[in-house]
Short mmCIF file of C-alpha atoms in Angstrom, two decimals:
data_model
loop_
_atom_site.label_atom_id
_atom_site.label_comp_id
_atom_site.label_asym_id
_atom_site.label_seq_id
_atom_site.Cartn_x
_atom_site.Cartn_y
_atom_site.Cartn_z
CA MET A 1 -66.66 23.31 21.19
CA ALA A 2 -65.99 26.51 23.09
CA SER A 3 -62.32 27.43 23.37
CA ALA A 4 -60.41 28.14 26.58
CA ILE A 5 -57.50 29.54 24.55
CA ALA A 6 -56.88 33.27 24.93
CA ARG A 7 -57.96 35.43 22.01
CA VAL A 8 -55.28 36.85 19.75
CA VAL A 9 -54.86 40.55 20.49
CA GLY A 10 -55.65 43.29 17.99
CA ARG A 11 -59.21 42.36 16.96
CA PRO A 12 -58.43 39.86 14.18
CA THR A 13 -61.00 39.75 11.35
CA TRP A 14 -61.06 37.36 8.40
CA GLN A 15 -60.18 39.52 5.41
CA GLN A 16 -59.28 37.23 2.49
CA THR A 17 -59.23 33.84 0.80
CA MET A 18 -56.48 33.48 -1.81
CA LEU A 19 -56.63 31.38 -4.98
CA ARG A 20 -54.10 31.31 -7.82
CA ILE A 21 -55.43 31.94 -11.33
CA LYS A 22 -53.96 31.26 -14.75
CA ASP A 23 -55.67 33.91 -16.89
CA PRO A 24 -57.16 37.06 -15.35
CA GLY A 25 -58.83 37.75 -18.70
CA LYS A 26 -61.10 34.79 -17.92
CA SER A 27 -61.21 34.66 -14.11
CA ILE A 28 -61.93 38.32 -13.38
CA PRO A 29 -64.98 38.49 -15.70
CA PHE A 30 -66.25 35.21 -14.23
CA TYR A 31 -66.25 36.59 -10.70
CA THR A 32 -67.44 40.09 -11.62
CA ASP A 33 -69.81 39.71 -14.58
CA VAL A 34 -71.16 36.27 -13.67
CA MET A 35 -70.91 36.05 -9.87
CA GLY A 36 -71.52 39.74 -9.20
CA MET A 37 -68.37 40.59 -7.29
CA THR A 38 -66.54 43.94 -7.45
CA VAL A 39 -62.80 44.44 -7.91
CA ILE A 40 -62.05 46.64 -4.92
CA ASP A 41 -58.27 46.75 -5.29
CA THR A 42 -55.22 45.43 -7.11
CA LEU A 43 -51.58 45.11 -6.11
CA ASP A 44 -49.15 44.87 -9.03
CA PHE A 45 -45.55 43.74 -8.48
CA PRO A 46 -43.73 43.90 -11.83
CA GLN A 47 -40.41 43.49 -9.99
CA TRP A 48 -41.58 40.02 -8.91
CA LYS A 49 -43.81 39.39 -11.93
CA PHE A 50 -47.14 38.86 -10.22
CA LYS A 51 -50.36 40.77 -9.63
CA LEU A 52 -53.17 40.43 -7.09
CA TRP A 53 -56.86 41.19 -7.58
CA PHE A 54 -59.13 41.62 -4.55
CA LEU A 55 -62.85 41.09 -5.14
CA ALA A 56 -65.78 41.38 -2.75
CA THR A 57 -69.55 41.07 -2.74
CA LEU A 58 -70.64 44.60 -1.90
CA PRO A 59 -74.18 45.48 -0.85
CA GLU A 60 -76.31 45.77 -4.00
CA GLU A 61 -77.01 49.46 -3.40
CA GLU A 62 -73.33 50.36 -2.86
CA ARG A 63 -71.58 51.94 -5.84
CA TYR A 64 -67.81 51.53 -5.63
CA ALA A 65 -66.17 54.74 -6.84
CA LEU A 66 -62.49 54.05 -6.04
CA THR A 67 -59.93 53.05 -8.67
CA PRO A 68 -58.25 49.71 -7.90
CA GLY A 69 -54.51 50.04 -7.44
CA THR A 70 -54.62 53.54 -5.96
CA LYS A 71 -53.71 54.55 -2.43
CA GLU A 72 -57.40 55.26 -1.75
CA ALA A 73 -58.39 51.73 -2.82
CA HIS A 74 -55.56 50.29 -0.73
CA ASP A 75 -56.79 52.21 2.32
CA TYR A 76 -60.33 50.88 1.76
CA MET A 77 -59.29 47.29 1.14
CA TRP A 78 -57.01 46.99 4.16
CA SER A 79 -59.75 48.35 6.42
CA ILE A 80 -62.76 46.31 5.30
CA GLU A 81 -64.78 44.43 7.87
CA GLY A 82 -65.81 41.80 5.31
CA THR A 83 -63.92 39.10 3.41
CA ALA A 84 -62.42 39.47 -0.07
CA LEU A 85 -61.45 36.86 -2.63
CA GLU A 86 -57.79 37.39 -3.54
CA LEU A 87 -56.84 36.11 -7.00
CA THR A 88 -53.10 35.77 -7.60
CA TYR A 89 -51.73 35.91 -11.15
CA ASN A 90 -48.13 35.13 -12.09
CA TYR A 91 -47.17 36.96 -15.27
CA GLY A 92 -47.32 34.85 -18.42
CA THR A 93 -49.18 31.80 -17.16
CA GLU A 94 -52.05 32.44 -19.59
CA LYS A 95 -49.60 31.87 -22.48
CA ASP A 96 -48.39 28.49 -21.24
CA GLU A 97 -50.72 25.78 -22.53
CA SER A 98 -49.25 23.20 -20.15
CA GLN A 99 -49.74 25.34 -17.03
CA LYS A 100 -52.66 24.41 -14.81
CA TYR A 101 -53.41 25.08 -11.15
CA HIS A 102 -54.56 22.29 -8.87
CA PRO A 103 -58.18 22.91 -7.83
CA GLY A 104 -58.19 20.46 -4.92
CA ASN A 105 -60.55 17.58 -4.14
CA GLU A 106 -58.13 14.78 -4.95
CA GLU A 107 -56.70 12.27 -2.44
CA ARG A 108 -55.64 14.04 0.80
CA ASP A 109 -56.26 17.52 -0.64
CA GLY A 110 -57.19 20.04 2.00
CA PHE A 111 -58.93 22.75 0.00
CA GLY A 112 -62.42 21.92 -1.21
CA HIS A 113 -64.34 24.86 -2.65
CA ILE A 114 -65.71 28.35 -2.32
CA ALA A 115 -69.45 29.06 -2.39
CA PHE A 116 -72.08 31.65 -3.23
CA ASN A 117 -75.62 31.91 -1.87
CA THR A 118 -78.63 32.81 -3.97
CA ASP A 119 -82.43 32.89 -3.66
CA ASP A 120 -83.11 30.18 -6.27
CA VAL A 121 -80.41 27.60 -7.04
CA TYR A 122 -82.24 26.18 -10.06
CA ALA A 123 -82.74 29.58 -11.72
CA ALA A 124 -79.18 30.58 -10.85
CA CYS A 125 -77.77 27.45 -12.47
CA GLU A 126 -79.79 28.08 -15.63
CA LYS A 127 -78.35 31.58 -15.69
CA LEU A 128 -74.81 30.25 -15.18
CA GLU A 129 -75.24 27.63 -17.90
CA LYS A 130 -76.41 30.29 -20.37
CA ALA A 131 -73.24 32.24 -19.50
CA GLY A 132 -71.15 29.23 -20.54
CA VAL A 133 -70.38 27.92 -17.05
CA THR A 134 -69.90 24.15 -16.71
CA PHE A 135 -70.79 22.02 -13.69
CA LYS A 136 -69.36 19.33 -11.48
CA LYS A 137 -72.90 18.77 -10.15
CA LYS A 138 -76.22 20.27 -11.14
CA PRO A 139 -78.99 20.80 -8.54
CA ASP A 140 -80.85 17.54 -9.19
CA GLU A 141 -77.78 15.34 -9.64
CA GLY A 142 -76.26 13.19 -6.92
CA ARG A 143 -77.62 12.47 -3.46
CA MET A 144 -77.88 16.06 -2.25
CA LYS A 145 -80.64 17.78 -4.21
CA GLY A 146 -81.04 21.52 -4.46
CA LEU A 147 -77.39 22.53 -4.45
CA ALA A 148 -74.85 22.65 -7.23
CA PHE A 149 -71.13 22.82 -7.91
CA ALA A 150 -69.99 24.92 -10.86
CA TYR A 151 -66.46 25.15 -12.23
CA ASP A 152 -64.66 28.48 -12.41
CA PRO A 153 -62.18 29.08 -15.28
CA ASP A 154 -59.36 27.36 -13.35
CA GLY A 155 -61.46 24.35 -12.39
CA TYR A 156 -62.04 25.39 -8.77
CA TRP A 157 -65.37 24.14 -7.43
CA VAL A 158 -67.92 26.89 -6.75
CA GLU A 159 -70.85 25.69 -4.67
CA ILE A 160 -74.25 27.30 -5.28
CA LEU A 161 -76.45 27.30 -2.17
CA LYS A 162 -80.01 28.43 -1.41
CA ARG A 163 -80.80 31.16 1.08
CA ASN A 164 -83.48 30.33 3.63
CA GLU A 165 -85.56 33.39 2.74
CA THR A 166 -86.05 35.06 -0.62
CA ASN A 167 -86.04 38.79 -1.38
CA LYS A 168 -84.14 39.64 1.81
CA ILE A 169 -80.65 40.00 0.30
CA PRO A 170 -80.84 42.08 -2.90
CA ASN A 171 -77.65 40.65 -4.44
CA TYR A 172 -78.26 37.83 -6.89
CA PHE A 173 -75.18 36.06 -5.46
CA ASN A 174 -73.15 36.68 -2.33
CA PHE A 175 -69.77 35.13 -1.51
CA SER A 176 -70.67 32.70 1.28
CA GLN A 177 -68.04 30.01 1.99
CA THR A 178 -64.48 28.81 1.89
CA MET A 179 -64.18 25.09 2.63
CA LYS A 180 -61.08 23.28 3.93
CA ARG A 181 -60.59 19.82 5.40
CA ILE A 182 -59.09 19.45 8.84
CA LYS A 183 -57.49 16.58 10.75
CA ASP A 184 -58.45 17.29 14.37
CA PRO A 185 -61.23 19.73 15.29
CA SER A 186 -60.13 19.76 18.94
CA LYS A 187 -57.04 21.65 17.75
CA THR A 188 -58.29 23.56 14.71
CA ILE A 189 -61.55 25.01 16.07
CA PRO A 190 -59.87 26.63 19.12
CA PHE A 191 -57.16 28.04 16.84
CA TYR A 192 -59.72 29.92 14.72
CA GLU A 193 -61.76 30.92 17.75
CA ALA A 194 -58.56 32.52 19.07
CA LEU A 195 -58.54 34.50 15.81
CA GLY A 196 -61.94 35.94 16.70
CA MET A 197 -64.16 33.50 14.82
CA THR A 198 -67.45 32.05 16.10
CA VAL A 199 -68.89 28.60 15.37
CA VAL A 200 -72.33 29.37 13.95
CA ARG A 201 -73.22 25.79 13.01
CA GLN A 202 -71.81 22.29 13.38
CA LYS A 203 -73.26 19.09 11.98
CA ASP A 204 -72.26 15.44 12.52
CA TYR A 205 -73.05 13.27 9.49
CA GLY A 206 -71.82 9.99 11.01
CA ASP A 207 -68.48 9.51 9.27
CA PHE A 208 -67.67 13.21 8.95
CA SER A 209 -68.57 16.52 10.57
CA ASN A 210 -68.78 20.09 9.31
CA PHE A 211 -67.97 23.14 11.42
CA PHE A 212 -68.96 26.57 10.14
CA LEU A 213 -67.20 29.62 11.58
CA THR A 214 -67.52 33.28 10.75
CA SER A 215 -65.69 36.44 11.65
CA SER A 216 -66.84 38.87 14.33
CA SER A 217 -68.13 41.42 11.81
CA ASN A 218 -70.49 38.78 10.35
CA VAL A 219 -71.90 37.53 13.67
CA ASP A 220 -75.30 38.47 15.02
CA THR A 221 -74.36 39.21 18.64
CA SER A 222 -77.97 38.81 19.77
CA VAL A 223 -77.91 35.10 18.85
CA ASP A 224 -76.57 32.27 21.02
CA TYR A 225 -75.56 30.00 18.16
CA SER A 226 -74.76 27.08 20.48
CA SER A 227 -78.41 26.93 21.61
CA LEU A 228 -79.90 26.66 18.10
CA SER A 229 -81.21 23.50 16.52
CA ASP A 230 -79.39 22.47 13.35
CA ALA A 231 -82.32 23.63 11.21
CA GLU A 232 -82.28 27.03 12.93
CA ALA A 233 -78.50 27.35 12.63
CA LYS A 234 -78.58 26.36 8.95
CA ALA A 235 -81.31 28.90 8.23
CA LYS A 236 -79.53 31.74 10.03
CA MET A 237 -76.21 30.90 8.38
CA SER A 238 -77.78 30.98 4.92
CA MET A 239 -78.85 34.58 5.51
CA LEU A 240 -75.43 35.90 6.54
CA PHE A 241 -74.18 38.42 4.01
CA GLY A 242 -70.51 37.60 4.60
CA PRO A 243 -68.87 34.19 4.20
CA VAL A 244 -68.30 31.35 6.64
CA LEU A 245 -65.22 29.17 6.92
CA GLU A 246 -66.40 25.58 6.50
CA LEU A 247 -64.05 23.09 8.16
CA THR A 248 -64.71 19.44 7.27
CA HIS A 249 -63.45 16.67 9.53
CA ASN A 250 -63.39 13.08 8.31
CA HIS A 251 -63.71 11.05 11.50
CA GLY A 252 -60.65 9.07 12.51
CA THR A 253 -57.99 11.22 10.85
CA GLU A 254 -57.15 12.67 14.27
CA ASN A 255 -56.01 9.20 15.39
CA ASP A 256 -53.56 8.70 12.52
CA GLU A 257 -50.21 10.26 13.44
CA ASP A 258 -48.99 10.13 9.84
CA PHE A 259 -52.07 11.68 8.24
CA LYS A 260 -51.72 15.18 6.80
CA HIS A 261 -53.74 17.14 4.22
CA TYR A 262 -52.01 18.91 1.36
CA ASN A 263 -52.21 22.65 2.02
CA GLY A 264 -52.32 23.95 -1.56
CA ASN A 265 -48.77 25.29 -1.67
CA GLU A 266 -46.82 22.11 -2.42
CA GLU A 267 -44.95 21.82 -5.71
CA GLY A 268 -47.29 20.37 -8.33
CA ARG A 269 -50.38 20.91 -6.15
CA GLN A 270 -50.54 24.69 -6.01
CA GLY A 271 -53.94 26.34 -6.27
CA TYR A 272 -55.45 27.46 -2.99
CA GLY A 273 -52.95 29.62 -1.13
CA HIS A 274 -54.16 30.87 2.25
CA ILE A 275 -56.70 32.82 4.23
CA GLY A 276 -55.75 36.12 5.84
CA PHE A 277 -56.71 38.19 8.88
CA LEU A 278 -56.43 41.90 9.59
CA VAL A 279 -55.13 42.91 13.03
CA ASP A 280 -54.38 46.23 14.69
CA ASP A 281 -50.72 45.34 15.38
CA VAL A 282 -49.03 42.49 13.50
CA TYR A 283 -46.17 42.14 15.98
CA ALA A 284 -48.43 41.98 19.04
CA ALA A 285 -50.82 39.59 17.27
CA CYS A 286 -47.94 37.31 16.28
CA ASP A 287 -46.76 37.23 19.89
CA SER A 288 -50.24 35.91 20.78
CA ILE A 289 -50.27 33.45 17.86
CA ARG A 290 -46.83 32.18 18.86
CA GLU A 291 -48.35 31.03 22.15
CA LEU A 292 -50.70 28.72 20.21
CA GLY A 293 -47.66 26.63 19.32
CA TYR A 294 -47.95 25.99 15.58
CA GLY A 295 -45.17 28.27 14.37
CA PHE A 296 -44.69 30.56 11.40
CA LYS A 297 -43.98 30.20 7.72
CA LYS A 298 -42.85 33.84 7.76
CA GLU A 299 -42.27 36.01 10.82
CA PRO A 300 -43.21 39.71 10.58
CA ASP A 301 -39.61 40.77 9.87
CA GLY A 302 -38.73 37.78 7.72
CA GLY A 303 -38.29 37.94 3.96
CA GLY A 304 -38.39 41.00 1.74
CA MET A 305 -41.80 42.30 2.85
CA LYS A 306 -41.60 43.51 6.43
CA GLY A 307 -44.58 43.95 8.72
CA LEU A 308 -46.74 41.02 7.62
CA ALA A 309 -46.59 37.39 8.64
CA PHE A 310 -47.74 33.92 7.69
CA ALA A 311 -48.60 31.64 10.61
CA TRP A 312 -49.26 27.92 10.38
CA ASP A 313 -52.61 26.63 11.59
CA PRO A 314 -52.85 23.14 13.21
CA ASP A 315 -53.28 21.52 9.78
CA GLY A 316 -50.33 23.28 8.15
CA TYR A 317 -52.43 25.78 6.20
CA ALA A 318 -50.86 29.23 5.84
CA VAL A 319 -52.68 32.08 7.61
CA GLU A 320 -51.62 35.58 6.60
CA ILE A 321 -51.53 38.25 9.32
CA ILE A 322 -51.79 41.80 7.94
CA LYS A 323 -51.91 45.21 9.61
CA ARG A 324 -55.31 46.87 9.53
CA GLY A 325 -54.83 49.91 7.34
CA GLY A 326 -52.11 48.19 5.35
CA ILE A 327 -48.36 48.66 5.02
CA GLU A 328 -46.05 49.87 2.28
CA PHE A 329 -46.09 46.82 0.01
CA GLY A 330 -43.79 48.15 -2.72
CA ASP A 331 -46.39 47.64 -5.43
CA LYS A 332 -46.69 49.72 -8.60
CA ARG A 333 -49.45 52.19 -7.81
CA VAL A 334 -52.13 53.38 -10.22
CA GLU A 335 -52.06 57.18 -10.48
CA THR A 336 -55.30 59.11 -10.94
#
């Protein structure tokens, strides 16, 4: 499904997936100690009573020496070529017993899950279970054997997938997917291709299809992905170090004018928030995005934080557009 739509200017790269969390005292150790991610930066906004953590799977041999929350960490994080997991914490939620975020996967929910790849799903799940992690599905349960869905501390589904080859990626786990449901791939796929993404695999299962896209920094430019068999595409995708955006289309939704997925930001259904892209120039990129015709939740000069934007994708998901190198966010910096 190659796109004829012009690319958005400014070399957009997929930089983040945002989820809301209730208790950072539980969620941060889950993603660092259990899933092997590194906190590369934080943004703290006491004036608005929320804090952001940014986590990434770094190469196993890389030792991260920067202090999250400092200018140096900000400079690193807003220049990465990979994709971070942004965890958003609103002050005090951990003290409210009734507070719970919506993890998705109910009727008409758009967000599905995130995923991590590993060499051995069965051994990984034993390791997770010993660490106190619970499961939606263990590897030998259900119809699809050899993959699993764990729960994170907020109840988000975390898929555990097998790499095609062992001992090639040193990390025990690597952040490998964000999954969302879409209504009409003929609109959504070109939108993300315009944002610099490449379809590295697509699979028709009869009543639904999956499209897997990844950012330019994660693409092997020597490979013509459209010429691969599904087995070849699946194998190559499993060995990518960075994540793919999995877009799931349930056939027929595109013919229902009234159908719409929840985007994760509605009152009472908040959990997943958005994905975000770095660009060289937010204003120029937004001029390009405006031509796609889906509008903006926040224009670059709208609201209290100038110089970043939130566009709508064809399904009504929010897509953050951020300047490569960052802006002055007004956060409380960590001094070293």
